[in-house]
Coordinates of C-alpha atoms in Angstrom, one line a residue:
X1108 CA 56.0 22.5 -13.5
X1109 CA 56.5 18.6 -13.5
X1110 CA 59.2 18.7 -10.4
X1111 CA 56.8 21.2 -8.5
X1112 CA 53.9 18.7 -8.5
X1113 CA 56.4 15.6 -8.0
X1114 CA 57.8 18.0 -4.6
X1115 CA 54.1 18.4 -3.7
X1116 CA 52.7 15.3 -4.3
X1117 CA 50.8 14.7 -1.2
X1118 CA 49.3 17.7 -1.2
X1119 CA 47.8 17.6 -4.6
X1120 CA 46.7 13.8 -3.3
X1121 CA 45.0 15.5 -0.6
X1122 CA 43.5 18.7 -2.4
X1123 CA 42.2 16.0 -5.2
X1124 CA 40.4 13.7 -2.6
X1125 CA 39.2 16.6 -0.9
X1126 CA 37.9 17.8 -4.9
X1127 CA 36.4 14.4 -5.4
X1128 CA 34.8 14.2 -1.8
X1129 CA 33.1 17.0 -2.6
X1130 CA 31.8 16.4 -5.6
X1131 CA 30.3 13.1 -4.2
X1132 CA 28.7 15.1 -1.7
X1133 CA 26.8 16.7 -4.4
X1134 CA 26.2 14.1 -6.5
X1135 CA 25.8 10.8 -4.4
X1136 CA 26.6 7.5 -6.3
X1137 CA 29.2 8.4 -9.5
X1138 CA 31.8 6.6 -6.4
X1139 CA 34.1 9.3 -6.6
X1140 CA 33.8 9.2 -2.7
X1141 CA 36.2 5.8 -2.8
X1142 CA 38.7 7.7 -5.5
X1143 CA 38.5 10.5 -3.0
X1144 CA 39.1 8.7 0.2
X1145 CA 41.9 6.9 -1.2
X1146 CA 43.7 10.1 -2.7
X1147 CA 42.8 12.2 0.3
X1148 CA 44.0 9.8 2.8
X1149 CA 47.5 8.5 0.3
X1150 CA 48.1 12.7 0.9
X1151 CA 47.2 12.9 4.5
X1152 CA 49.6 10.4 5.0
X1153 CA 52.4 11.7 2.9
X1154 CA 52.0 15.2 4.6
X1155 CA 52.2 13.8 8.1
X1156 CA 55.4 12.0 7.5
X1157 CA 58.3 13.7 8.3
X1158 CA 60.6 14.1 5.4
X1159 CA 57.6 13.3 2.9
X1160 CA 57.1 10.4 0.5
X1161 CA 58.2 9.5 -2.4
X1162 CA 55.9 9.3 -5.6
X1163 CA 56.2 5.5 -5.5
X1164 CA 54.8 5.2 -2.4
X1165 CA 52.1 8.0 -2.3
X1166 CA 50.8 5.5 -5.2
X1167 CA 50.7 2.6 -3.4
X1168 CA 49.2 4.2 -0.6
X1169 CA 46.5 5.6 -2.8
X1170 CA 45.8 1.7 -4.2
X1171 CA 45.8 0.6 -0.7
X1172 CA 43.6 2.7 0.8
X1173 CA 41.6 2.2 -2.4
X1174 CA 40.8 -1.5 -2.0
X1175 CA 40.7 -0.5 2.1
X1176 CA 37.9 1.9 1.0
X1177 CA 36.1 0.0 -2.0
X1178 CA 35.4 -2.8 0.7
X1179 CA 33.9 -0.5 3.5
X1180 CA 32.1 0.9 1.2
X1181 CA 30.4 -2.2 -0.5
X1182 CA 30.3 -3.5 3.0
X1183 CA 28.5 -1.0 4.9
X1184 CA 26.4 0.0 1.4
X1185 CA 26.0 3.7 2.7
X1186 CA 23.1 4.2 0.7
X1187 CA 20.5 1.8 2.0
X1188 CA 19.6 -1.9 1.5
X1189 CA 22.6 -4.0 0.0
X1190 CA 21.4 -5.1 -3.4
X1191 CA 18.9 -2.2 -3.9
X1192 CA 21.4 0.4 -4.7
X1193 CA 20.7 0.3 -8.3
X1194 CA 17.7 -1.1 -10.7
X1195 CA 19.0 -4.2 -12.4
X1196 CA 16.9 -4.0 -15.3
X1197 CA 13.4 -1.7 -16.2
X1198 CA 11.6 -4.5 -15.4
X1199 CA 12.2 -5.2 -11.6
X1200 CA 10.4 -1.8 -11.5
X1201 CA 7.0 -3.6 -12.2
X1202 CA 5.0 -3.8 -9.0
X1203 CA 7.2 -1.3 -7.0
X1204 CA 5.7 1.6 -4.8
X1205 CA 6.1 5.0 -4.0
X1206 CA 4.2 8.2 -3.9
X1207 CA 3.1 11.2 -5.9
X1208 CA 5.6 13.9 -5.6
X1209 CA 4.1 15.7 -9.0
X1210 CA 0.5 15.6 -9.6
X1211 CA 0.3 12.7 -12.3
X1212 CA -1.7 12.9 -15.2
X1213 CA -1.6 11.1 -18.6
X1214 CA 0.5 13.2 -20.2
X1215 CA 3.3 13.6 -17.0
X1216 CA 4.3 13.4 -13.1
X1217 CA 6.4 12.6 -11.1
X1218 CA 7.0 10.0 -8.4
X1219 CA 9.0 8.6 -6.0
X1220 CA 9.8 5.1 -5.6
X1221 CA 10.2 3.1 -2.0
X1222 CA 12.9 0.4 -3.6
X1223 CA 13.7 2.9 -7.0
X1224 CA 17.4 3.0 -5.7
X1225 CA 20.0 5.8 -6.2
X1226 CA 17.7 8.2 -8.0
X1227 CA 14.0 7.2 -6.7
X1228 CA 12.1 9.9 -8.3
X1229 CA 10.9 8.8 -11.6
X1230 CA 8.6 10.8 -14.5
X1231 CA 5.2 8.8 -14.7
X1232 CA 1.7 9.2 -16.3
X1233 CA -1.4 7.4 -15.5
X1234 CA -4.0 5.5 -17.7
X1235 CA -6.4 7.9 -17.1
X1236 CA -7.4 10.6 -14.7
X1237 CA -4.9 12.3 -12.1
X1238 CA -3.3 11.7 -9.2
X1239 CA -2.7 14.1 -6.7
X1240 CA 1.1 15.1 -4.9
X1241 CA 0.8 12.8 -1.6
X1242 CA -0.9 9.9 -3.1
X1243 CA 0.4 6.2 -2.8
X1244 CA 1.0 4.3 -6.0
X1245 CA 2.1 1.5 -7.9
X1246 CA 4.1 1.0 -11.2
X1247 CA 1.9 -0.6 -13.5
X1248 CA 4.0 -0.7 -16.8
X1249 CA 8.0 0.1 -16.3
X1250 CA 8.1 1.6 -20.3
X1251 CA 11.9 0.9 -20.3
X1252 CA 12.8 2.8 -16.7
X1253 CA 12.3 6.2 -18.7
X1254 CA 8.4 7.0 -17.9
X1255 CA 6.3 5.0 -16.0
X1256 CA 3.0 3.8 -16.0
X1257 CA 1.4 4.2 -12.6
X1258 CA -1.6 3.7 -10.5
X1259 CA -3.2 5.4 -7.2
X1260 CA -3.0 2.4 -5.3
X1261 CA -6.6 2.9 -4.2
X1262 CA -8.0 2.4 -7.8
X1263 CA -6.6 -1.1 -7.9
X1264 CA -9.9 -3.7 -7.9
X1265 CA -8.9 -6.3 -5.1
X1266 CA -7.8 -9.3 -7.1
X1267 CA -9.7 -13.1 -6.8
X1268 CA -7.6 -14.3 -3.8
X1269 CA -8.8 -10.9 -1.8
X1270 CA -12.2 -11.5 -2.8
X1271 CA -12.2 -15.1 -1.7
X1272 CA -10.1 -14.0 1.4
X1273 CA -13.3 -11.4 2.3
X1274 CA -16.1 -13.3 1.4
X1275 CA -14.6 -16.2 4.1
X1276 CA -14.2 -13.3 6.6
X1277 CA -18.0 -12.5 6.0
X1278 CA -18.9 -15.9 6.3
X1279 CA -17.3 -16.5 9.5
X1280 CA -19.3 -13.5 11.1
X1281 CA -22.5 -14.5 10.0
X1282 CA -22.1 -17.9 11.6
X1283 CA -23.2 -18.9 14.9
X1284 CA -20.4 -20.4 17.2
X1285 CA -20.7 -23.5 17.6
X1286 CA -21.8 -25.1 21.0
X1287 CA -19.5 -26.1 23.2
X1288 CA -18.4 -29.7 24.2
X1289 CA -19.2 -31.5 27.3
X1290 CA -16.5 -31.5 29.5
X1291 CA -15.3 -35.1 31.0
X1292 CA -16.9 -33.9 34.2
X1293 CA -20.6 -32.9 33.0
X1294 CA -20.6 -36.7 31.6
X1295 CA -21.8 -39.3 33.3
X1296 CA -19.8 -42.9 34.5
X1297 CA -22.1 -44.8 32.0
X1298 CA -21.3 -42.1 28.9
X1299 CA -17.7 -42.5 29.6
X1300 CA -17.8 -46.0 29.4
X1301 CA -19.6 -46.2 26.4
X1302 CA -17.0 -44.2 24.4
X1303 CA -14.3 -46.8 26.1

């Protein structure tokens, strides 16, 4: 059995990668896909080359194309925004937004995160009431990344800075403009040299 696998190496490297592919494909972000690419490629390789490979070499292949496909891969971060693939910590989910894809009530829900990372979609409850499917939100409590507190985005009272921000706004509109200034022509020779 052993010699039969060591004659067919390359093929087992390719049918594995091809194996591990697919299972990536199903499950993005366990990073079988670089195992896979390296093994499927290390056996593409091997199969292509007349005469075959020896085991040695298939494995060095396989390392190379390894580190080849580990950099791409962290490179080109294939599943959006370098740095946000994964939640460092519960806590950096505190202030994050998303939307209602499960009507949330204070017992359950779900919800989908705009920055929540490999798996977005989170179970939630609210403080009080519902919140419908569609609805925008904000995480109010993380509760350790495994339910979290939210809020329809709407109910949020405007804090002191938006309330100082709006009252200026008003103000501004109720005010008059102010008159213009004389221009240098509408003065007279004895105004403009006063002001010399």
């Amino acid at each position: 059995m052993l010699e039969l696998l060591v004659s067919n190496a390359a093929l087992a490297l390719l049918a594995a990668g091809l194996l591990l592919m697919a299972i990536e494909a199903m499950s993005p972000g366990a990073y079988f896909i670089v195992i896979g690419v390296a093994m499927a490629g290390a056996g593409l390789i091997g199969l292509l080359v007349p005469g075959g490979l020896g085991v040695l070499v298939l494995a060095g292949l396989t390392l190379l194309i390894g580190l080849a496909a580990t950099w791409i891969y962290r490179e080109f971060d294939f599943y959006g925004g370098k740095g946000r693939d994964q939640t460092s910590n519960s806590s950096s989910l505190a202030g994050a937004t998303g939307y209602v894809t499960e009507t949330v009530t204070p017992r359950g829900g779900e919800v989908k995160l705009d920055s929540g990372g490999f798996a977005p979609i989170y179970s939630a409850r609210t403080t009080g009431g519902e919140i419908e499917a569609g609805s925008e939100v904000i995480v109010l409590d993380p509760g350790g990344g495994n339910v979290l507190t939210v809020e329809e985005m709407d109910a949020i009272e405007a804090d002191e800075i938006d309330r100082a921000l709006a009252r200026d706004a008003e103000e501004r509109e109720r005010q008059p403009e102010e008159p213009t200034t004389e221009s240098d022509e509408d003065r007279t020779d004895t105004d403009l040299e006063t002001e010399r």
